Short mmCIF file of C-alpha atoms in Angstrom, two decimals:
data_model
loop_
_atom_site.label_atom_id
_atom_site.label_comp_id
_atom_site.label_asym_id
_atom_site.label_seq_id
_atom_site.Cartn_x
_atom_site.Cartn_y
_atom_site.Cartn_z
CA MET A 11 164.89 -51.97 -101.88
CA LEU A 12 168.13 -53.83 -101.42
CA LEU A 13 171.63 -52.56 -100.73
CA CYS A 14 173.86 -54.16 -103.38
CA ARG A 15 177.23 -53.96 -105.03
CA VAL A 16 177.46 -54.04 -108.83
CA VAL A 17 179.69 -56.99 -109.72
CA GLY A 18 179.29 -57.43 -113.47
CA MET A 19 177.55 -56.54 -116.71
CA VAL A 20 175.41 -58.56 -119.10
CA VAL A 21 175.80 -58.38 -122.89
CA SER A 22 172.80 -59.47 -124.95
CA GLN A 23 171.85 -58.95 -128.61
CA GLN A 24 168.54 -60.80 -128.64
CA LYS A 25 166.22 -59.19 -126.11
CA GLU A 26 162.79 -57.66 -125.57
CA ALA A 27 162.31 -54.08 -126.78
CA PHE A 28 162.08 -52.62 -123.26
CA LEU A 29 165.72 -53.56 -122.67
CA THR A 30 167.10 -51.84 -125.79
CA GLY A 31 169.77 -49.31 -124.95
CA LYS A 32 169.69 -50.12 -121.23
CA LYS A 33 172.75 -51.10 -119.19
CA LEU A 34 172.17 -54.48 -117.54
CA LEU A 35 174.19 -54.85 -114.37
CA VAL A 36 174.75 -57.89 -112.18
CA CYS A 37 174.05 -56.92 -108.55
CA GLU A 38 174.91 -58.81 -105.40
CA THR A 39 173.27 -58.02 -102.05
CA LEU A 40 175.63 -56.72 -99.35
CA GLU A 41 174.06 -59.01 -96.74
CA GLU A 42 176.44 -61.82 -95.93
CA GLU A 43 173.75 -64.35 -95.10
CA ASP A 44 171.48 -65.54 -97.86
CA ARG A 45 173.34 -63.45 -100.45
CA GLN A 46 171.33 -62.91 -103.64
CA LYS A 47 172.62 -62.18 -107.14
CA PHE A 48 170.43 -60.81 -109.91
CA VAL A 49 170.42 -58.45 -112.90
CA ALA A 50 168.99 -54.92 -112.78
CA VAL A 51 168.52 -52.12 -115.30
CA ASP A 52 170.70 -49.11 -114.49
CA MET A 53 168.72 -45.87 -114.10
CA VAL A 54 171.31 -43.66 -112.38
CA GLY A 55 174.72 -44.08 -114.02
CA ALA A 56 176.07 -46.93 -111.89
CA GLY A 57 178.96 -49.17 -112.94
CA VAL A 58 180.91 -52.20 -111.75
CA GLY A 59 181.98 -51.56 -108.15
CA SER A 60 179.21 -49.06 -107.31
CA GLU A 61 177.26 -49.52 -104.08
CA VAL A 62 173.63 -49.14 -105.10
CA LEU A 63 170.01 -49.36 -104.02
CA VAL A 64 167.95 -51.74 -106.15
CA SER A 65 164.18 -51.92 -106.49
CA ARG A 66 163.04 -55.44 -107.31
CA HIS A 67 159.57 -54.41 -108.50
CA ILE A 68 158.25 -53.78 -112.00
CA CYS A 69 156.89 -50.36 -112.99
CA MET A 70 155.74 -48.51 -116.09
CA GLU A 71 157.94 -45.88 -117.71
CA GLY A 72 155.78 -44.18 -120.33
CA ASP A 73 154.55 -47.07 -122.45
CA THR A 74 156.99 -49.75 -121.37
CA TYR A 75 157.72 -51.75 -118.27
CA VAL A 76 160.97 -51.51 -116.41
CA ASP A 77 161.92 -54.44 -114.26
CA ASP A 78 164.32 -54.72 -111.38
CA ARG A 79 166.29 -51.47 -111.52
CA ILE A 80 169.08 -49.57 -109.83
CA VAL A 81 167.38 -46.50 -108.34
CA ALA A 82 170.20 -44.84 -106.37
CA ILE A 83 173.95 -44.78 -105.89
CA VAL A 84 174.67 -45.02 -102.18
CA ASP A 85 177.01 -42.42 -100.66
CA SER A 86 176.87 -43.76 -97.10
CA VAL A 87 174.83 -45.87 -94.72
CA SER A 88 174.70 -44.84 -91.08
CA GLY A 89 173.63 -46.93 -88.11
CA MET B 7 165.92 -60.44 -113.43
CA LEU B 8 167.66 -63.75 -112.98
CA LEU B 9 170.45 -65.37 -114.97
CA CYS B 10 169.18 -68.85 -115.85
CA ARG B 11 169.78 -71.82 -118.11
CA VAL B 12 166.84 -73.37 -119.97
CA VAL B 13 166.69 -77.01 -118.95
CA GLY B 14 163.37 -78.29 -120.28
CA MET B 15 160.02 -77.62 -121.90
CA VAL B 16 156.45 -78.03 -120.67
CA VAL B 17 153.68 -79.52 -122.81
CA SER B 18 150.12 -78.66 -121.82
CA GLN B 19 146.79 -78.92 -123.67
CA GLN B 20 144.50 -77.56 -120.96
CA LYS B 21 145.62 -74.05 -120.11
CA GLU B 22 144.49 -70.43 -119.74
CA ALA B 23 144.07 -68.43 -122.95
CA PHE B 24 147.10 -66.19 -122.28
CA LEU B 25 149.37 -69.23 -122.66
CA THR B 26 148.03 -70.35 -126.04
CA GLY B 27 150.77 -70.56 -128.64
CA LYS B 28 153.51 -69.67 -126.17
CA LYS B 29 156.61 -71.78 -125.56
CA LEU B 30 156.84 -72.74 -121.88
CA LEU B 31 160.42 -73.34 -120.80
CA VAL B 32 161.79 -74.73 -117.56
CA CYS B 33 164.52 -72.39 -116.29
CA GLU B 34 167.09 -73.02 -113.58
CA THR B 35 169.04 -70.19 -111.94
CA LEU B 36 172.80 -70.24 -112.54
CA GLU B 37 173.52 -69.48 -108.88
CA GLU B 38 174.83 -72.58 -107.18
CA GLU B 39 173.41 -71.78 -103.76
CA ASP B 40 169.66 -71.73 -103.31
CA ARG B 41 169.10 -72.80 -106.92
CA GLN B 42 165.56 -72.11 -108.14
CA LYS B 43 163.65 -73.87 -110.92
CA PHE B 44 160.53 -72.44 -112.52
CA VAL B 45 158.68 -72.10 -115.82
CA ALA B 46 158.80 -68.97 -117.99
CA VAL B 47 157.16 -67.89 -121.24
CA ASP B 48 159.70 -67.49 -124.03
CA MET B 49 159.63 -64.03 -125.64
CA VAL B 50 162.96 -64.09 -127.54
CA GLY B 51 163.44 -67.43 -129.29
CA ALA B 52 165.26 -69.31 -126.52
CA GLY B 53 165.50 -73.09 -126.37
CA VAL B 54 166.84 -75.87 -124.16
CA GLY B 55 170.46 -75.04 -123.30
CA SER B 56 170.17 -71.26 -123.81
CA GLU B 57 171.56 -68.95 -121.14
CA VAL B 58 168.83 -66.41 -120.55
CA LEU B 59 167.63 -63.48 -118.48
CA VAL B 60 164.24 -64.07 -116.86
CA SER B 61 161.83 -61.51 -115.44
CA ARG B 62 159.73 -62.98 -112.65
CA HIS B 63 157.11 -60.23 -112.71
CA ILE B 64 153.72 -60.10 -114.41
CA CYS B 65 152.95 -57.48 -117.07
CA MET B 66 150.24 -56.66 -119.61
CA GLU B 67 150.78 -57.32 -123.29
CA GLY B 68 147.87 -55.66 -125.09
CA ASP B 69 144.82 -57.17 -123.39
CA THR B 70 146.44 -60.13 -121.68
CA TYR B 71 148.87 -60.73 -118.86
CA VAL B 72 152.22 -62.36 -119.38
CA ASP B 73 153.79 -63.99 -116.39
CA ASP B 74 157.38 -64.93 -115.69
CA ARG B 75 159.08 -64.56 -119.05
CA ILE B 76 162.42 -64.93 -120.78
CA VAL B 77 163.37 -61.39 -121.83
CA ALA B 78 166.89 -61.83 -123.23
CA ILE B 79 169.36 -64.41 -124.48
CA VAL B 80 172.67 -63.79 -122.75
CA ASP B 81 175.78 -63.49 -124.94
CA SER B 82 178.24 -62.92 -122.12
CA VAL B 83 178.55 -61.80 -118.52
CA SER B 84 181.62 -59.84 -117.53
CA GLY B 85 182.91 -59.15 -114.03
CA MET C 26 155.29 -70.10 -112.79
CA LEU C 27 155.88 -73.14 -110.67
CA LEU C 28 155.45 -76.84 -111.43
CA CYS C 29 153.26 -78.22 -108.65
CA ARG C 30 151.09 -81.16 -107.66
CA VAL C 31 147.62 -80.52 -106.24
CA VAL C 32 147.52 -82.16 -102.80
CA GLY C 33 144.33 -80.88 -101.19
CA MET C 34 141.31 -78.61 -101.24
CA VAL C 35 140.24 -75.77 -98.95
CA VAL C 36 136.66 -75.32 -97.75
CA SER C 37 135.67 -71.84 -96.59
CA GLN C 38 132.28 -70.18 -96.04
CA GLN C 39 133.50 -66.76 -94.89
CA LYS C 40 135.60 -65.24 -97.66
CA GLU C 41 136.11 -62.20 -99.89
CA ALA C 42 133.76 -61.86 -102.86
CA PHE C 43 136.47 -62.57 -105.44
CA LEU C 44 136.75 -66.13 -104.12
CA THR C 45 133.04 -66.97 -104.38
CA GLY C 46 132.41 -70.01 -106.52
CA LYS C 47 136.12 -70.67 -107.06
CA LYS C 48 137.84 -73.98 -106.29
CA LEU C 49 140.70 -73.42 -103.84
CA LEU C 50 143.40 -76.04 -104.20
CA VAL C 51 146.44 -76.72 -102.05
CA CYS C 52 149.52 -76.96 -104.30
CA GLU C 53 152.96 -78.29 -103.47
CA THR C 54 155.99 -77.53 -105.63
CA LEU C 55 157.59 -80.54 -107.32
CA GLU C 56 161.09 -79.35 -106.41
CA GLU C 57 162.47 -81.53 -103.64
CA GLU C 58 164.61 -78.84 -102.06
CA ASP C 59 162.90 -75.89 -100.45
CA ARG C 60 159.43 -77.34 -101.16
CA GLN C 61 156.67 -74.75 -100.95
CA LYS C 62 152.98 -75.32 -100.19
CA PHE C 63 150.31 -72.71 -100.90
CA VAL C 64 146.71 -72.30 -102.07
CA ALA C 65 145.76 -71.34 -105.63
CA VAL C 66 142.49 -70.64 -107.45
CA ASP C 67 141.76 -73.26 -110.10
CA MET C 68 141.23 -71.78 -113.58
CA VAL C 69 141.55 -74.92 -115.73
CA GLY C 70 139.64 -77.82 -114.14
CA ALA C 71 142.42 -79.27 -112.01
CA GLY C 72 141.80 -81.59 -109.05
CA VAL C 73 143.70 -83.40 -106.30
CA GLY C 74 146.58 -85.30 -107.91
CA SER C 75 146.87 -83.10 -111.02
CA GLU C 76 150.31 -81.88 -112.06
CA VAL C 77 149.86 -78.17 -112.72
CA LEU C 78 151.51 -74.88 -113.56
CA VAL C 79 150.80 -72.16 -111.00
CA SER C 80 151.19 -68.41 -111.41
CA ARG C 81 151.94 -66.72 -108.10
CA HIS C 82 151.04 -63.22 -109.26
CA ILE C 83 147.83 -61.25 -108.91
CA CYS C 84 145.87 -60.07 -111.96
CA MET C 85 142.53 -58.49 -112.82
CA GLU C 86 139.73 -60.55 -114.31
CA GLY C 87 137.05 -58.08 -115.37
CA ASP C 88 136.40 -56.08 -112.20
CA THR C 89 137.98 -58.40 -109.65
CA TYR C 90 141.43 -59.57 -108.73
CA VAL C 91 142.51 -63.16 -109.00
CA ASP C 92 145.40 -64.21 -106.86
CA ASP C 93 147.74 -67.16 -107.15
CA ARG C 94 146.07 -69.38 -109.74
CA ILE C 95 146.46 -72.68 -111.55
CA VAL C 96 146.95 -71.69 -115.19
CA ALA C 97 147.68 -75.05 -116.88
CA ILE C 98 147.46 -78.79 -116.40
CA VAL C 99 150.82 -80.27 -117.31
CA ASP C 100 150.85 -83.18 -119.81
CA SER C 101 154.61 -83.69 -119.80
CA VAL C 102 157.91 -82.02 -119.05
CA SER C 103 160.88 -82.81 -121.27
CA GLY C 104 164.53 -82.17 -120.56
CA MET D 7 153.65 -56.41 -94.14
CA LEU D 8 156.64 -57.11 -91.96
CA LEU D 9 157.38 -56.13 -88.37
CA CYS D 10 160.80 -54.46 -88.44
CA ARG D 11 163.16 -52.27 -86.48
CA VAL D 12 164.80 -49.28 -88.17
CA VAL D 13 168.56 -49.78 -87.85
CA GLY D 14 170.10 -47.18 -90.16
CA MET D 15 169.71 -44.52 -92.80
CA VAL D 16 170.92 -44.28 -96.40
CA VAL D 17 172.44 -41.11 -97.87
CA SER D 18 172.38 -40.79 -101.66
CA GLN D 19 172.83 -37.83 -104.01
CA GLN D 20 172.41 -39.63 -107.31
CA LYS D 21 168.96 -41.22 -107.38
CA GLU D 22 165.72 -41.55 -109.32
CA ALA D 23 163.27 -38.65 -109.05
CA PHE D 24 160.73 -40.63 -107.02
CA LEU D 25 163.20 -40.80 -104.14
CA THR D 26 163.89 -37.06 -103.96
CA GLY D 27 163.18 -35.65 -100.52
CA LYS D 28 162.30 -39.05 -99.07
CA LYS D 29 163.94 -40.53 -95.97
CA LEU D 30 165.50 -43.89 -96.82
CA LEU D 31 165.70 -46.15 -93.78
CA VAL D 32 167.42 -49.50 -93.32
CA CYS D 33 164.93 -51.94 -91.78
CA GLU D 34 165.60 -55.32 -90.21
CA THR D 35 162.83 -57.87 -89.61
CA LEU D 36 162.15 -58.70 -85.97
CA GLU D 37 161.96 -62.42 -86.72
CA GLU D 38 165.07 -64.13 -85.43
CA GLU D 39 165.15 -66.86 -88.06
CA ASP D 40 165.82 -65.88 -91.63
CA ARG D 41 166.29 -62.22 -90.67
CA GLN D 42 165.98 -59.87 -93.65
CA LYS D 43 167.48 -56.40 -94.07
CA PHE D 44 166.33 -53.92 -96.71
CA VAL D 45 165.71 -50.23 -97.33
CA ALA D 46 162.26 -48.62 -97.19
CA VAL D 47 160.88 -45.14 -97.81
CA ASP D 48 159.56 -43.55 -94.62
CA MET D 49 155.91 -42.42 -94.88
CA VAL D 50 155.07 -41.92 -91.21
CA GLY D 51 157.89 -40.10 -89.42
CA ALA D 52 159.93 -43.10 -88.30
CA GLY D 53 163.61 -42.91 -87.29
CA VAL D 54 166.46 -45.15 -86.21
CA GLY D 55 165.22 -47.37 -83.37
CA SER D 56 161.51 -47.22 -84.30
CA GLU D 57 159.54 -50.45 -84.45
CA VAL D 58 157.63 -50.27 -87.71
CA LEU D 59 155.37 -52.05 -90.15
CA VAL D 60 156.80 -52.23 -93.68
CA SER D 61 154.98 -52.92 -96.92
CA ARG D 62 157.25 -54.56 -99.47
CA HIS D 63 155.02 -53.82 -102.46
CA ILE D 64 155.16 -51.01 -105.00
CA CYS D 65 152.26 -48.58 -105.37
CA MET D 66 151.44 -45.33 -107.17
CA GLU D 67 151.32 -42.05 -105.28
CA GLY D 68 149.89 -39.50 -107.67
CA ASP D 69 152.16 -39.75 -110.72
CA THR D 70 155.08 -41.61 -109.16
CA TYR D 71 155.78 -45.03 -107.75
CA VAL D 72 156.68 -45.62 -104.17
CA ASP D 73 158.56 -48.78 -103.41
CA ASP D 74 158.98 -50.66 -100.16
CA ARG D 75 157.72 -48.24 -97.53
CA ILE D 76 157.22 -47.84 -93.80
CA VAL D 77 153.44 -47.62 -93.38
CA ALA D 78 153.03 -47.57 -89.57
CA ILE D 79 154.89 -47.07 -86.33
CA VAL D 80 154.04 -49.96 -84.03
CA ASP D 81 152.85 -49.11 -80.50
CA SER D 82 152.40 -52.70 -79.36
CA VAL D 83 151.91 -56.24 -80.56
CA SER D 84 149.67 -58.54 -78.52
CA GLY D 85 149.48 -62.34 -78.66
CA MET E 9 147.73 -67.61 -100.89
CA LEU E 10 149.06 -69.04 -97.68
CA LEU E 11 147.37 -71.12 -94.99
CA CYS E 12 148.07 -69.33 -91.70
CA ARG E 13 147.00 -69.07 -88.10
CA VAL E 14 146.37 -65.65 -86.57
CA VAL E 15 148.69 -65.33 -83.57
CA GLY E 16 148.51 -61.67 -82.56
CA MET E 17 147.33 -58.15 -83.24
CA VAL E 18 149.20 -54.91 -83.94
CA VAL E 19 148.27 -51.58 -82.33
CA SER E 20 149.44 -48.45 -84.12
CA GLN E 21 148.40 -44.79 -83.87
CA GLN E 22 150.76 -43.32 -86.45
CA LYS E 23 150.05 -44.97 -89.80
CA GLU E 24 149.24 -44.38 -93.46
CA ALA E 25 145.63 -43.46 -94.28
CA PHE E 26 144.91 -46.78 -96.02
CA LEU E 27 145.31 -48.58 -92.68
CA THR E 28 142.86 -46.40 -90.74
CA GLY E 29 140.11 -48.45 -89.15
CA LYS E 30 141.57 -51.76 -90.31
CA LYS E 31 142.39 -54.67 -88.01
CA LEU E 32 146.07 -55.59 -88.34
CA LEU E 33 146.68 -59.24 -87.49
CA VAL E 34 149.94 -61.13 -87.06
CA CYS E 35 149.78 -64.32 -89.16
CA GLU E 36 152.04 -67.35 -89.03
CA THR E 37 152.17 -69.91 -91.83
CA LEU E 38 151.00 -73.42 -90.90
CA GLU E 39 153.95 -74.99 -92.72
CA GLU E 40 156.44 -76.31 -90.18
CA GLU E 41 159.50 -75.79 -92.34
CA ASP E 42 160.52 -72.26 -93.23
CA ARG E 43 157.69 -70.81 -91.10
CA GLN E 44 156.92 -67.19 -91.99
CA LYS E 45 155.36 -64.52 -89.77
CA PHE E 46 153.90 -61.29 -91.13
CA VAL E 47 151.08 -58.79 -90.65
CA ALA E 48 147.91 -58.76 -92.76
CA VAL E 49 144.82 -56.58 -92.96
CA ASP E 50 141.68 -58.48 -91.91
CA MET E 51 138.93 -58.44 -94.56
CA VAL E 52 136.68 -61.23 -93.27
CA GLY E 53 136.21 -60.93 -89.50
CA ALA E 54 139.14 -63.09 -88.38
CA GLY E 55 140.65 -62.93 -84.88
CA VAL E 56 143.48 -64.43 -82.85
CA GLY E 57 143.35 -68.21 -83.23
CA SER E 58 141.53 -68.23 -86.60
CA GLU E 59 142.88 -70.44 -89.37
CA VAL E 60 142.94 -68.20 -92.43
CA LEU E 61 143.93 -67.83 -96.05
CA VAL E 62 146.21 -64.84 -96.68
CA SER E 63 146.95 -63.11 -99.97
CA ARG E 64 150.39 -61.54 -99.98
CA HIS E 65 149.76 -59.26 -102.94
CA ILE E 66 148.72 -55.62 -103.09
CA CYS E 67 145.45 -54.57 -104.74
CA MET E 68 143.28 -51.49 -105.12
CA GLU E 69 140.05 -51.11 -103.15
CA GLY E 70 138.29 -48.09 -104.57
CA ASP E 71 140.91 -45.35 -104.34
CA THR E 72 143.31 -46.96 -101.89
CA TYR E 73 145.70 -49.86 -101.86
CA VAL E 74 145.28 -52.81 -99.59
CA ASP E 75 148.35 -54.82 -98.84
CA ASP E 76 148.73 -58.35 -97.55
CA ARG E 77 145.24 -59.30 -96.42
CA ILE E 78 143.24 -62.12 -94.87
CA VAL E 79 140.83 -63.18 -97.61
CA ALA E 80 139.10 -66.23 -96.08
CA ILE E 81 138.51 -68.06 -92.82
CA VAL E 82 139.30 -71.73 -93.39
CA ASP E 83 136.66 -74.29 -92.34
CA SER E 84 138.62 -77.36 -93.39
CA VAL E 85 141.44 -78.57 -95.59
CA SER E 86 141.11 -82.01 -97.19
CA GLY E 87 143.85 -84.12 -98.75
#
């Protein structure tokens, strides 16, 4: 999983069914080198500015797949 | 998922069954650094020039696999 | 999926069962920057010199897994 | 799997159910070039400073998914 | 799959059950640019110095997962 900051939100009308009603957030890795930017489905109530943990794997949720998703809001990172 | 622009289309006669009848579009990530180019199956009616969201995972659709695929047409990105 | 050219062939006697009888081809991405080279299982009758589409995911085929595989021979790319 | 050192720990209240009760550790690859940093679920009793082996795939554990995870504590690496 | 050379071996007492009794080998890609180093489970009797083909996907073997694994010993590569 990657430590990221939420930096934006995607609006889309025309999309696959598994994305209906989901919040699509643009995430940017906190790492300064080789910074990556991608879109993840919010699962935990994150918003722009949140520091989050993102899983970049696909998994099943009942009958549908959920792609890259925000799985935790980070309170703190030690060490 | 990656924010991409559709920049081309692939024509192929000799292909695996799961690709039959699918539109194969060349996508390029919008990120300026470390830009990636790859081919995705269109699931939402995208075409050359569309700004899209692409899932780079594999999933089952009924009895067949669908690879990298375009899952949404992007209307806008805020933030 | 990645647009690649087939540039070589791998010969191996000692291998896992799922590779028995499969043609193992060395593929190189067409992208000039960050060119990748890897080995894929041929599923469509490709050979050295072919321009192909390669899926870099794993999937089941009956009871066995098939890894990175060549899923199409490319006739043309527009755009 | 990647050879990593555990360099930190993540604290999070608001998270998906599959992460409840799991230790979330920040891992950094030992490789000096192209060093990667990410968060993995501890499965083997690792802590900050441990040299570990990390699997960056997703798998099922009973009814839930487990993401990137620490699968071994490394005693030594020869060669 | 990636063409690699086996360059070392990992010793670990404390590990997940799926790794018990498996040989864990450090593999380095043959590619000179962007060389990658990682650990794979040996499935074919490879050892330090072997030129091998490595699958970097996860798959099921009976009831357990097997991660990155060495799937073939390479005799020769043409082209």
